[in-house]
CSV table of C-alpha atoms and ligand atoms in Angstrom, one decimal:
chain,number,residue,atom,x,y,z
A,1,UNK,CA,120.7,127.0,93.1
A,2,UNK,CA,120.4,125.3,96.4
A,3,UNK,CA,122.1,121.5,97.0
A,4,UNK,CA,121.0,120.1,100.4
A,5,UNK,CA,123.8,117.6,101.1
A,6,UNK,CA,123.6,114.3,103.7
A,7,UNK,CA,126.5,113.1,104.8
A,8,UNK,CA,126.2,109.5,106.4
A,9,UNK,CA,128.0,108.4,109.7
A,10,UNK,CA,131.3,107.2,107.7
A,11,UNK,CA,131.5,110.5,106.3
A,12,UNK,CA,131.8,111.7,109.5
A,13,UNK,CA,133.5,109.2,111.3
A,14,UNK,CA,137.0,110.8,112.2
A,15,UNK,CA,139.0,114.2,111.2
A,16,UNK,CA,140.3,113.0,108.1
A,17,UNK,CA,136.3,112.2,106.7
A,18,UNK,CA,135.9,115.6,107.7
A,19,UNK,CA,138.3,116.9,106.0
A,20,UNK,CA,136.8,115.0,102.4
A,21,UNK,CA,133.8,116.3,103.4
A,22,UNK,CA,135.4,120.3,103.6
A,23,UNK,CA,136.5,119.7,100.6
A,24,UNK,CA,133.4,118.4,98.6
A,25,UNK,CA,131.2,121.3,100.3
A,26,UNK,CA,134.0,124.4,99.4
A,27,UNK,CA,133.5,122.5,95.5
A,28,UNK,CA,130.5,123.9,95.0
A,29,UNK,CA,128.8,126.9,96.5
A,30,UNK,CA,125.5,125.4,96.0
A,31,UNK,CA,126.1,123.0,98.7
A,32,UNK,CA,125.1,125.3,101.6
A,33,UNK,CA,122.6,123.2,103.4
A,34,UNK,CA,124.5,120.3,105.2
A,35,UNK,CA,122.5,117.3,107.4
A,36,UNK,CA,125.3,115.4,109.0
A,37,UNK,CA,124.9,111.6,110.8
A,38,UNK,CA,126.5,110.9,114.3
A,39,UNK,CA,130.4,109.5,113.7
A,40,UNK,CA,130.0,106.2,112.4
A,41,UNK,CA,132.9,103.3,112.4
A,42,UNK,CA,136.6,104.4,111.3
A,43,UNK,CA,137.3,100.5,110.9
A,44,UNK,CA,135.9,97.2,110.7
A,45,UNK,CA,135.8,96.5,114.4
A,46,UNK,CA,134.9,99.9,115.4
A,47,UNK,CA,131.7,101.2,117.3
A,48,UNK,CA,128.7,103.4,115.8
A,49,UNK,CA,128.3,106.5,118.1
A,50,UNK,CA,124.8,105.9,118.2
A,51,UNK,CA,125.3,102.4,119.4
A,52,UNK,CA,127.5,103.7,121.9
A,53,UNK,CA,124.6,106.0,122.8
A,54,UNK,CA,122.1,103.7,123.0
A,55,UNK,CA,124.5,101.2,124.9
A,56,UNK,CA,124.5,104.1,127.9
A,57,UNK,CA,120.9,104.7,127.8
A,58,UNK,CA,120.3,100.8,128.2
A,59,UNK,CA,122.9,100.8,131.4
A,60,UNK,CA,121.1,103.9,133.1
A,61,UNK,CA,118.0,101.8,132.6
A,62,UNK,CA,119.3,98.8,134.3
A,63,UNK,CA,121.1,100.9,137.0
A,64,UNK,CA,124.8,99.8,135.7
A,65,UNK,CA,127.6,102.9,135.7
A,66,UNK,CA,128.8,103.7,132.2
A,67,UNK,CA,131.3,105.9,132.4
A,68,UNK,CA,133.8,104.2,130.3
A,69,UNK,CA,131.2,104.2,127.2
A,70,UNK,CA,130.6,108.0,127.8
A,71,UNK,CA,134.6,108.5,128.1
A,72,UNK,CA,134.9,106.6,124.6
A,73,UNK,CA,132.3,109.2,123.1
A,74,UNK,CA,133.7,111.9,124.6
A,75,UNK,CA,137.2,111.0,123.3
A,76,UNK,CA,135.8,110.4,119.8
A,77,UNK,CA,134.2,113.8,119.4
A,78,UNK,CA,137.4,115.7,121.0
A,79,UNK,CA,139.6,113.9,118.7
A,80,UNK,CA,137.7,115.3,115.9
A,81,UNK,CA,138.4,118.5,117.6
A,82,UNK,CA,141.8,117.9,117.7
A,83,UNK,CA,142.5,116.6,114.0
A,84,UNK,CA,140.6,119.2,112.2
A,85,UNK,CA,142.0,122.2,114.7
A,86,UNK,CA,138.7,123.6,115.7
A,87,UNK,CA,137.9,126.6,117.4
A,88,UNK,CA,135.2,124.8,119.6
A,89,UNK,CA,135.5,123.3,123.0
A,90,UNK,CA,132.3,121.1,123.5
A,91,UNK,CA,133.4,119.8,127.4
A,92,UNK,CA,130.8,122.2,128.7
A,93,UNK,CA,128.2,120.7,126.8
A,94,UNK,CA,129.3,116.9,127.4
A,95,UNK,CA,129.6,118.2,131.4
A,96,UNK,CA,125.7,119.0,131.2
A,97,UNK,CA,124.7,116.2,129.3
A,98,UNK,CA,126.5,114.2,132.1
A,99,UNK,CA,124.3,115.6,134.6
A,100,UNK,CA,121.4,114.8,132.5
A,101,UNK,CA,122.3,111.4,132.2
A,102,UNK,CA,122.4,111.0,136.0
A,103,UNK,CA,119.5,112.7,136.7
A,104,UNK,CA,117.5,111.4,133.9
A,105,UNK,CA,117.1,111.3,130.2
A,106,UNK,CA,114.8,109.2,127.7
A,107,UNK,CA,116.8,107.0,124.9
A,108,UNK,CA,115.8,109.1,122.2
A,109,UNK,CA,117.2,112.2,123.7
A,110,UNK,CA,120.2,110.6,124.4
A,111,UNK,CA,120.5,109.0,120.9
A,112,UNK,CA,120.2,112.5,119.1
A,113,UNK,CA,123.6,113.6,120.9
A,114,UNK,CA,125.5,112.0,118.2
A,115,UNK,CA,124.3,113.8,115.4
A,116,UNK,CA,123.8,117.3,117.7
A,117,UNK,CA,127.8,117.2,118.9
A,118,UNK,CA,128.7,115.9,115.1
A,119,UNK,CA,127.0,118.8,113.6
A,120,UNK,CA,128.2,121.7,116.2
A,121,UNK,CA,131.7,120.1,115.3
A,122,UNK,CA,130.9,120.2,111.2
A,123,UNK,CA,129.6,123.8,111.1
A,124,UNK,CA,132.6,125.3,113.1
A,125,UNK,CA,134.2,123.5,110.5
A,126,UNK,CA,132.8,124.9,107.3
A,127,UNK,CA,131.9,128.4,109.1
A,128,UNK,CA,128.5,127.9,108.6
A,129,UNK,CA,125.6,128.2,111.2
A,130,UNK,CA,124.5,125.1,113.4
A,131,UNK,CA,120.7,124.7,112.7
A,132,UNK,CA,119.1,122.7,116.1
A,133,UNK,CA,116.6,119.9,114.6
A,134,UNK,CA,114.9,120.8,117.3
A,135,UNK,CA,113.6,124.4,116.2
A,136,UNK,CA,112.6,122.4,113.0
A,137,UNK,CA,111.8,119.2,112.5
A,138,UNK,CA,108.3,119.1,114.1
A,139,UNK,CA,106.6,115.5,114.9
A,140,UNK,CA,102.7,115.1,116.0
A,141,UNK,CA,102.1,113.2,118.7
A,142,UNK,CA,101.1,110.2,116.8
A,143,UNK,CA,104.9,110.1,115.8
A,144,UNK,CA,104.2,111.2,111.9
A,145,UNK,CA,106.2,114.6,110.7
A,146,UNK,CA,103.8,117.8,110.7
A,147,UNK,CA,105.6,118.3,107.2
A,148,UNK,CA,104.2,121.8,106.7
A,149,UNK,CA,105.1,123.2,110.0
A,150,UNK,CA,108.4,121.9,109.8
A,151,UNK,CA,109.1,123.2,106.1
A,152,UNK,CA,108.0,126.8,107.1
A,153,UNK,CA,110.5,126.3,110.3
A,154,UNK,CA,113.5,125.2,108.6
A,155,UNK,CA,112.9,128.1,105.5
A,156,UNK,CA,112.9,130.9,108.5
A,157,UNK,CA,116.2,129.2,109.8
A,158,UNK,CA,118.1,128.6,107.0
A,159,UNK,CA,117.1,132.0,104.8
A,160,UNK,CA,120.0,131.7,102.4
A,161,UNK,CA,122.7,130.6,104.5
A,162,UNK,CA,124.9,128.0,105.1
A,163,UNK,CA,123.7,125.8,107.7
A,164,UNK,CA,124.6,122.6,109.1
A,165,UNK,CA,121.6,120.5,110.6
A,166,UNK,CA,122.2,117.2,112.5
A,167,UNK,CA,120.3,114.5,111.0
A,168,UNK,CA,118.1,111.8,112.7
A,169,UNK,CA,115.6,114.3,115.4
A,170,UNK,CA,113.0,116.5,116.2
A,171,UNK,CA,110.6,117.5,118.6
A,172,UNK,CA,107.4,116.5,120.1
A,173,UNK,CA,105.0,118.9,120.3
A,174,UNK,CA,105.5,118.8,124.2
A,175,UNK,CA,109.1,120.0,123.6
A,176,UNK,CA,110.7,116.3,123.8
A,177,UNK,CA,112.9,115.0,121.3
A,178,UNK,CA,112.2,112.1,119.5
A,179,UNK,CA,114.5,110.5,117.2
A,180,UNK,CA,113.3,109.1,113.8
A,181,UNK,CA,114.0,104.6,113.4
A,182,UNK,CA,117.8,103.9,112.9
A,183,UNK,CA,119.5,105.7,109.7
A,184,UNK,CA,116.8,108.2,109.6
A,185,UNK,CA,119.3,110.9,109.2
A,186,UNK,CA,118.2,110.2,105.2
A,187,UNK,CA,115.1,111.2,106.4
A,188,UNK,CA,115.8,114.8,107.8
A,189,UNK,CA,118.0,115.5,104.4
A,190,UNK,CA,114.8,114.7,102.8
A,191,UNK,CA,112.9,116.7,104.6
A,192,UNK,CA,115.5,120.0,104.6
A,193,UNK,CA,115.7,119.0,100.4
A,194,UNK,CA,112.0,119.6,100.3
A,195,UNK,CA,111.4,121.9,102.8
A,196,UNK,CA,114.1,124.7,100.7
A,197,UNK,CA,112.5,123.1,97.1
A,198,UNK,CA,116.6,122.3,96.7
A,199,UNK,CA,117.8,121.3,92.8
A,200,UNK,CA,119.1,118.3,94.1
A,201,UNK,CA,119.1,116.4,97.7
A,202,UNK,CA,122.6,114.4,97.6
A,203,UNK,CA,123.1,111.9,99.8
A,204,UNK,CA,127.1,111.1,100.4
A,205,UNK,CA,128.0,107.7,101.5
A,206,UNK,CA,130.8,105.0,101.4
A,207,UNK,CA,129.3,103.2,98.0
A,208,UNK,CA,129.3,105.1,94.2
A,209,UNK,CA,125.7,104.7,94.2
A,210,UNK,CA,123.2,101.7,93.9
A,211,UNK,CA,124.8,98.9,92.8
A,212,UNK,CA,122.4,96.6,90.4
A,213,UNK,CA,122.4,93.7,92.3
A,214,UNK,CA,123.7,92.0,95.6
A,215,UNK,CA,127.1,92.3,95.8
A,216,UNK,CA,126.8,89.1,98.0
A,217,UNK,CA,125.8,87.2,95.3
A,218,UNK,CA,127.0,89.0,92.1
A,219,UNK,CA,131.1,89.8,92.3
A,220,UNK,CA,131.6,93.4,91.6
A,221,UNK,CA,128.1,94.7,90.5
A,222,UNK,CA,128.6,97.7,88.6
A,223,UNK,CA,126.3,100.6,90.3
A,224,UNK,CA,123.2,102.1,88.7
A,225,UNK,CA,123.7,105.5,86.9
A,226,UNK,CA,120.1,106.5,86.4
A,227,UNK,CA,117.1,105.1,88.4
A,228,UNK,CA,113.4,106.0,88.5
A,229,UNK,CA,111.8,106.7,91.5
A,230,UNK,CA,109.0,103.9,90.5
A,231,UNK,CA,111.8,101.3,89.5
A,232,UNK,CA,113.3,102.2,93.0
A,233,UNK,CA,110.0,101.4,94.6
A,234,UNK,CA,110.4,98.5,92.4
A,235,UNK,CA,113.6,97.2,93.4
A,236,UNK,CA,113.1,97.7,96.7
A,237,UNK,CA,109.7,96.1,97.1
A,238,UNK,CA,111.3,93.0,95.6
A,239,UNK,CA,114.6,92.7,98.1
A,240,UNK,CA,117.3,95.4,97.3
A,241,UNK,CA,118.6,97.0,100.1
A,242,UNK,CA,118.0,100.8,98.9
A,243,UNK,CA,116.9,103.9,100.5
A,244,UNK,CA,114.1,103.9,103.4
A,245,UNK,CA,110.5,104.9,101.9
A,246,UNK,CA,110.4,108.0,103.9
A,247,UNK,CA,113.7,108.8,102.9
A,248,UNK,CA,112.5,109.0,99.5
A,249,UNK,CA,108.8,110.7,99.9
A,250,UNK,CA,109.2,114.3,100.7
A,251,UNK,CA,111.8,114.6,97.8
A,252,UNK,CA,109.8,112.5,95.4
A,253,UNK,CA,106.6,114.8,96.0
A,254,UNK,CA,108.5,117.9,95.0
A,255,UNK,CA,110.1,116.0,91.9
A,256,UNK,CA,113.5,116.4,93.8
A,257,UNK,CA,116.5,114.4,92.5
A,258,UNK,CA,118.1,111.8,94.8
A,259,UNK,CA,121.9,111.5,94.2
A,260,UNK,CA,123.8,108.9,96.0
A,261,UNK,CA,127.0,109.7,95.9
A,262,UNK,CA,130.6,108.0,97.5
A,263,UNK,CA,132.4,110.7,99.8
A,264,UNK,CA,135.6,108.4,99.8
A,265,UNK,CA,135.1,108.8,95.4
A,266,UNK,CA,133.9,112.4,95.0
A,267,UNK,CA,134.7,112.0,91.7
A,268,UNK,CA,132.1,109.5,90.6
A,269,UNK,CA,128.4,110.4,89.8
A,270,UNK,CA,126.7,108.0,91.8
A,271,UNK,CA,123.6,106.7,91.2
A,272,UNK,CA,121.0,110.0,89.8
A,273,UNK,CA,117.1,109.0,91.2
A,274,UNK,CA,114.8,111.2,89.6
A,275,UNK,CA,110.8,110.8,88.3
A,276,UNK,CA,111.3,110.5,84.8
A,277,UNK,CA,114.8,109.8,82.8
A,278,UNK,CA,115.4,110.6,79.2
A,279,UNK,CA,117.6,109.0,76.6
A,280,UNK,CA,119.9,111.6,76.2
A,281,UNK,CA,120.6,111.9,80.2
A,282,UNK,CA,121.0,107.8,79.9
A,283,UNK,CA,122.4,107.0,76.7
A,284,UNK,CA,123.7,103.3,78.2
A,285,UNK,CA,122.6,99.8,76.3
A,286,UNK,CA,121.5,98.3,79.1
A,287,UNK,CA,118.4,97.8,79.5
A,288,UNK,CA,118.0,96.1,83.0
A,289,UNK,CA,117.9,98.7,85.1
A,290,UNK,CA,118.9,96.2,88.2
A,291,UNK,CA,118.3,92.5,89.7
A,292,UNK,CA,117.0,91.8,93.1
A,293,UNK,CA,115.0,89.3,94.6
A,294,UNK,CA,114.2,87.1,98.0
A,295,UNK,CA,113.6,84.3,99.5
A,296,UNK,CA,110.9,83.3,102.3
A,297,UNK,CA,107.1,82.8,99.7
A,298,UNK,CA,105.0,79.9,99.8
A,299,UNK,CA,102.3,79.0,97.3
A,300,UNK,CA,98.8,77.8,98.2
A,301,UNK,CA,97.2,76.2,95.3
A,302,UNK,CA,93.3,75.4,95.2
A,303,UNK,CA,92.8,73.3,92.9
A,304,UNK,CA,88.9,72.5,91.4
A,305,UNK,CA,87.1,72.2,87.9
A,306,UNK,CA,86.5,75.3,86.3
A,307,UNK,CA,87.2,77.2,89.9
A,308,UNK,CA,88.4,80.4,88.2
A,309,UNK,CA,85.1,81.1,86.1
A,310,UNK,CA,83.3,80.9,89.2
A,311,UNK,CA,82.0,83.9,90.9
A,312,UNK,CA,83.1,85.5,94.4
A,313,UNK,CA,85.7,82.7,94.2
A,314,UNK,CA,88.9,85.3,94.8
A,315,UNK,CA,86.8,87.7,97.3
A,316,UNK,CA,85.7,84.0,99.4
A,317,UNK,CA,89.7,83.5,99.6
A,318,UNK,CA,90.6,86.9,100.3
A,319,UNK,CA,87.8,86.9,103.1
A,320,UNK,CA,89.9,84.0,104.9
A,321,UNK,CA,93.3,85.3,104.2
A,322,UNK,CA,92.3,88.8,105.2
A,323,UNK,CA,90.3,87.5,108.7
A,324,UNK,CA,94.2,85.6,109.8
A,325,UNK,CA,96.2,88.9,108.5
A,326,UNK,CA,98.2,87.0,105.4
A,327,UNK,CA,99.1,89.1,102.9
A,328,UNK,CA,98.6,87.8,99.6
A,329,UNK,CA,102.3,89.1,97.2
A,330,UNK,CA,100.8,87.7,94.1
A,331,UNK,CA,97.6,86.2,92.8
A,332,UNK,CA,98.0,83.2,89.7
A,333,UNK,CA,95.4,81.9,88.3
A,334,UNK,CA,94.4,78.9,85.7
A,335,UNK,CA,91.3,77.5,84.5
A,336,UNK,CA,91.1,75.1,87.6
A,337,UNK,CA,93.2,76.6,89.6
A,338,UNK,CA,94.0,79.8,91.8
A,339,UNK,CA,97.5,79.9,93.4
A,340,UNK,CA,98.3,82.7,96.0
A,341,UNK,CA,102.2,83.4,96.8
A,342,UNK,CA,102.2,84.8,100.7
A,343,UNK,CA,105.3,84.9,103.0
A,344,UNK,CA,106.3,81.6,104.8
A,345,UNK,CA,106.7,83.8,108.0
A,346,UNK,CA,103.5,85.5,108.2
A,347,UNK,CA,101.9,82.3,107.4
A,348,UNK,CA,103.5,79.4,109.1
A,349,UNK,CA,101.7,79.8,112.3
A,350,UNK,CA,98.5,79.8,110.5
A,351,UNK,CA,98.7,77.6,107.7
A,352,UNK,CA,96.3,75.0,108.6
A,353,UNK,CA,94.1,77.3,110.5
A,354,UNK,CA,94.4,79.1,106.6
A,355,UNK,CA,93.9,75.9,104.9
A,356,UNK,CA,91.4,74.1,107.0
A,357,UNK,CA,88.9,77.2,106.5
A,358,UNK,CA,89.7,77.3,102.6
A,359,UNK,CA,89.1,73.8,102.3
A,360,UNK,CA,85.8,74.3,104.4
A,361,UNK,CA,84.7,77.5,102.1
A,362,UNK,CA,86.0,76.4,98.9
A,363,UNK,CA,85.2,72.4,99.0
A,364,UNK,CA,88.1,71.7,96.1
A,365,UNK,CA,89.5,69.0,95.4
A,366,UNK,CA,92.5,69.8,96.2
A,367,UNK,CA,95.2,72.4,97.7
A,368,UNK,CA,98.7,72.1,97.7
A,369,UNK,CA,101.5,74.1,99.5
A,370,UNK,CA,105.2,74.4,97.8
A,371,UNK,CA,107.3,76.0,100.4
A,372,UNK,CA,110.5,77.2,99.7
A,373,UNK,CA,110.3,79.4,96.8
A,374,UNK,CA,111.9,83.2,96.0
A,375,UNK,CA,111.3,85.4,93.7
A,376,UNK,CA,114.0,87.2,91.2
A,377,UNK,CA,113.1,90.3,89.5
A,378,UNK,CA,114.2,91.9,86.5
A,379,UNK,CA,113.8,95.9,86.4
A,380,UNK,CA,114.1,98.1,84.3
A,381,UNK,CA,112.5,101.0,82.4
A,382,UNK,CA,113.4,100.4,79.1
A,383,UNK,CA,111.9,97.2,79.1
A,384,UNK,CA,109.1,98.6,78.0
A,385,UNK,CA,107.7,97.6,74.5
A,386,UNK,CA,111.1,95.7,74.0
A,387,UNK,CA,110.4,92.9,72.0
A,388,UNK,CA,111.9,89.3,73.3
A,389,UNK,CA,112.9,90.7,76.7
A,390,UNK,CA,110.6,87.7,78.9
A,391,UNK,CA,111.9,85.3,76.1
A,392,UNK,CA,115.5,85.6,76.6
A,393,UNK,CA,115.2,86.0,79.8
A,394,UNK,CA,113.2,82.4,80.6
A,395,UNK,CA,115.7,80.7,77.7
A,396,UNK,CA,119.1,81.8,79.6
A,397,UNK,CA,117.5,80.6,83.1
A,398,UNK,CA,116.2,77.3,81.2
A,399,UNK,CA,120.0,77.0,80.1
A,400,UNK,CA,121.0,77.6,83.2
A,401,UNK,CA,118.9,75.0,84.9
A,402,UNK,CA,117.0,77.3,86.9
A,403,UNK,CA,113.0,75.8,86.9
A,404,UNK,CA,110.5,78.4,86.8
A,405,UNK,CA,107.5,78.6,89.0
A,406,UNK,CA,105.8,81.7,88.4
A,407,UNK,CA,105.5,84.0,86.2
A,408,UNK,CA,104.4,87.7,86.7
A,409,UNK,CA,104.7,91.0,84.5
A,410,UNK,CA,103.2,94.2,85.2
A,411,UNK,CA,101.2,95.9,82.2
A,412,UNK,CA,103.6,99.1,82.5
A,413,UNK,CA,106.2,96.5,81.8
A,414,UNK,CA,108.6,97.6,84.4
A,415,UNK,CA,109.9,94.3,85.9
A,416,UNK,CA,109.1,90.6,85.5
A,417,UNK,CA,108.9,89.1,88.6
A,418,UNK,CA,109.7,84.7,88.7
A,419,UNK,CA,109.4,82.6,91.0
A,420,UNK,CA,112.2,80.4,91.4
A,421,UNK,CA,113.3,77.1,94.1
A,422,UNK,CA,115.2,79.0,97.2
A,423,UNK,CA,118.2,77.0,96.0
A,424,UNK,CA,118.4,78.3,92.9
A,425,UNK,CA,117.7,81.8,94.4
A,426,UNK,CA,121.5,82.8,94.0
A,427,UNK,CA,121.8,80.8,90.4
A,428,UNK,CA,119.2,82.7,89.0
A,429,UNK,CA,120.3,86.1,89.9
A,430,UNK,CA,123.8,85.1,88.8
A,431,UNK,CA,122.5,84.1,85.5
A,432,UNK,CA,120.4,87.1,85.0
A,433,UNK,CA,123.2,89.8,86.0
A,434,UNK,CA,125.8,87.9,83.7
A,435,UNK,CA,123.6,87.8,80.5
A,436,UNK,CA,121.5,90.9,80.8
A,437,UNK,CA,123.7,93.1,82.0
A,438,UNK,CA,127.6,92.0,81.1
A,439,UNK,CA,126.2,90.7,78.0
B,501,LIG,N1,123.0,107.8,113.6
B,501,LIG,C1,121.8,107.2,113.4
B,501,LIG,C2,121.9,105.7,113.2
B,501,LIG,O1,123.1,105.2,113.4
B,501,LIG,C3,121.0,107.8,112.3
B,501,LIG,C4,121.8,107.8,111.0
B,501,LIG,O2,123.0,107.7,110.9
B,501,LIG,O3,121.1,108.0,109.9
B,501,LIG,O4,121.0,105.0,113.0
């Protein structure tokens, strides 16, 4: 059994995060493949390593000394030294990145230090080997991951060891390194997860898992145990803040488990994402798997007698929407009417371009915009075939005073979508959380 674990940049933010993280790898002797994030903040009002980074890299650009930034890195990394009573002395290495940095460097090269000097520091740590990115994670020149090259790399380089790989780099096929977008250290854990075919990629954090809706809005959401990878997609496509799509991918391909997990609560389970989920893994009531939703959607309505049994009438609006690059989210449609629900951004500096030219094709007799609106979803797998689900769900919001909009449900019944007012975008997932899921 093979457990490739991710540890995020709180997990490795000072000695004593190092330390939890010792002790969850010497728990299990599966966990022999480790991808570690650059030292992230110890405190509130503390700075990201990577920020720090990219801070120097802007003031070589602009000419402007930044010694005292490098000297704060420096320190942060030779603390780590200090409070975990290594065996490594990495002043030769920050010497010659130094010179580098005077004598140039790109951003991205500079950026991957973090992770590179937090992963030497984590495998003299553990006694395992360090594992470069750079010898495995292998981008193409149009910035995309060459996924089978890479795999083939990393199984040559980590044959049944334990390694300790920093997160968030690789190379270019011209031998420069190019960092992935900002917390794509989840990315290179997926990859290493698929790339060894491990049992399960865990992915250690500050939070026990995926929390079932906003914690903004909702006081003390109580995490998700089980997820699907589809209601993920799900979740996410309608507002939740979860895991990067290509942080996902290469795991979902291979049918991979994703567990979140907290490194400051080894303890708890964490949230478990997997392609299917069976009752006796998930034996819970609930049937909401979680709530999420956003604001920012208008709707256009085009409004004529009997518009909807015409022909060609949804491929003539598409044509127009299409030709000014407005995406259209959902498609509602009466006998008279066809409403479309696109994003007030992507639209705003185009609506009456948008409108004069469906007006022009269309001739209605009318079209309306209502701006303003959100949408709340309700997701869950077990909502499936369950009888009264939509019903309870419109009678609580009617209670609550919440006016309904719109209305979608997927056939494979795993989320009802509504449209709600922006102001009662908060309302509604309040009243949804507290009577689905406290209930
Ligand atoms: N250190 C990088 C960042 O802060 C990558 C990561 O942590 O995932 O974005």
């Amino acid at each position: 059994m093979v457990k490739v674990v991710k540890f995020g940049g709180s997990s490795c933010a000072d000695a004593t995060q190092f330390a939890k993280v010792k002790s969850i790898i010497q728990s299990d002797p599966a966990r022999r493949v480790v991808v570690v994030s650059a030292p992230g903040k110890r405190f509130k009002d503390d700075h990201k390593i990577t920020d720090l980074l990219y801070l120097c890299a802007a003031h070589i650009k602009y000419g402007v000394g930044c010694e005292d930034i490098f000297s704060i890195i420096r320190g942060r990394y030779n603390d780590i030294v200090r409070g975990c009573r290594l065996s490594i002395d990495l002043d030769s290495e920050f010497d010659a990145l130094w010179e580098k940095m005077r004598s140039g460097i790109s951003a991205d090269e500079l950026a991957s230090r973090g992770e590179y000097f937090s992963a030497k520091l984590m495998a003299n740590y553990l006694g395992f080997d360090f594992v470069d990115s750079a010898l495995w994670v292998k981008f193409r020149f149009d910035g995309s991951v060459d996924q089978e090259a890479s795999y083939e790399a990393l199984r040559q380089a980590a044959d049944g060891r334990g390694v300790v790989i920093p997160g968030f780099y690789g190379v270019m096929p011209d031998g420069h390194i190019k960092t992935f977008t900002r917390g794509g250290s989840d990315i290179t854990g997926a990859l290493a997860a698929a790339a060894l075919d491990a049992d399960v990629y865990e992915n250690w954090t500050d939070v026990s898992g995926i929390l079932m809706a906003d914690p903004r809005i909702v006081k003390d959401p109580a995490p998700i145990r089980y997820v699907t990878y589809s209601e993920l997609r799900e979740l996410s496509y309608v507002g939740a803040q979860v895991l990067h799509e290509g942080a996902v991918y290469p795991v979902r391909e291979k049918s991979i488990p994703l567990n979140i997990r907290n490194t400051n609560e080894p303890d708890h389970p964490g949230t478990m994402i997997m392609e299917t989920v069976d009752d006796t893994q998930d034996n819970s009531d609930t049937f909401i798997t979680g709530i999420a939703g956003k604001k920012g959607f208008s709707i256009i309505t085009i409004a004529r007698t009997s518009l909807s049994s015409e022909h060609g009438v949804l491929l003539q609006i598409m044509e127009v929407l299409e030709k000014h690059k407005v995406n259209v989210e959902f498609i509602l449609s009466g006998i008279d009417t066809v409403s479309l629900m696109v994003s007030a951004a992507e639209v705003s500096n185009r609506l009456y371009e948008v409108l004069g030219e469906l007006q022009k094709k269309l001739k209605p007799n009318s079209i309306t915009v209502a701006e303003n609106i959100a949408i709340v979803a309700a997701v869950g797998r077990k909502m499936a075939n369950r009888l009264g689900t939509s019903g309870k769900l419109f009678a609580t919001l009617g209670e609550h005073g919440v006016n309904v909009r719109m209305i979608t449900q997927g056939p494979d019944e795993l989320n009802i979508i509504v449209g709600v007012e922006e102001k009662d975008f908060e309302q509604a997932i309040r009243v949804l959380y507290d009577s689905f899921v406290k209930e």
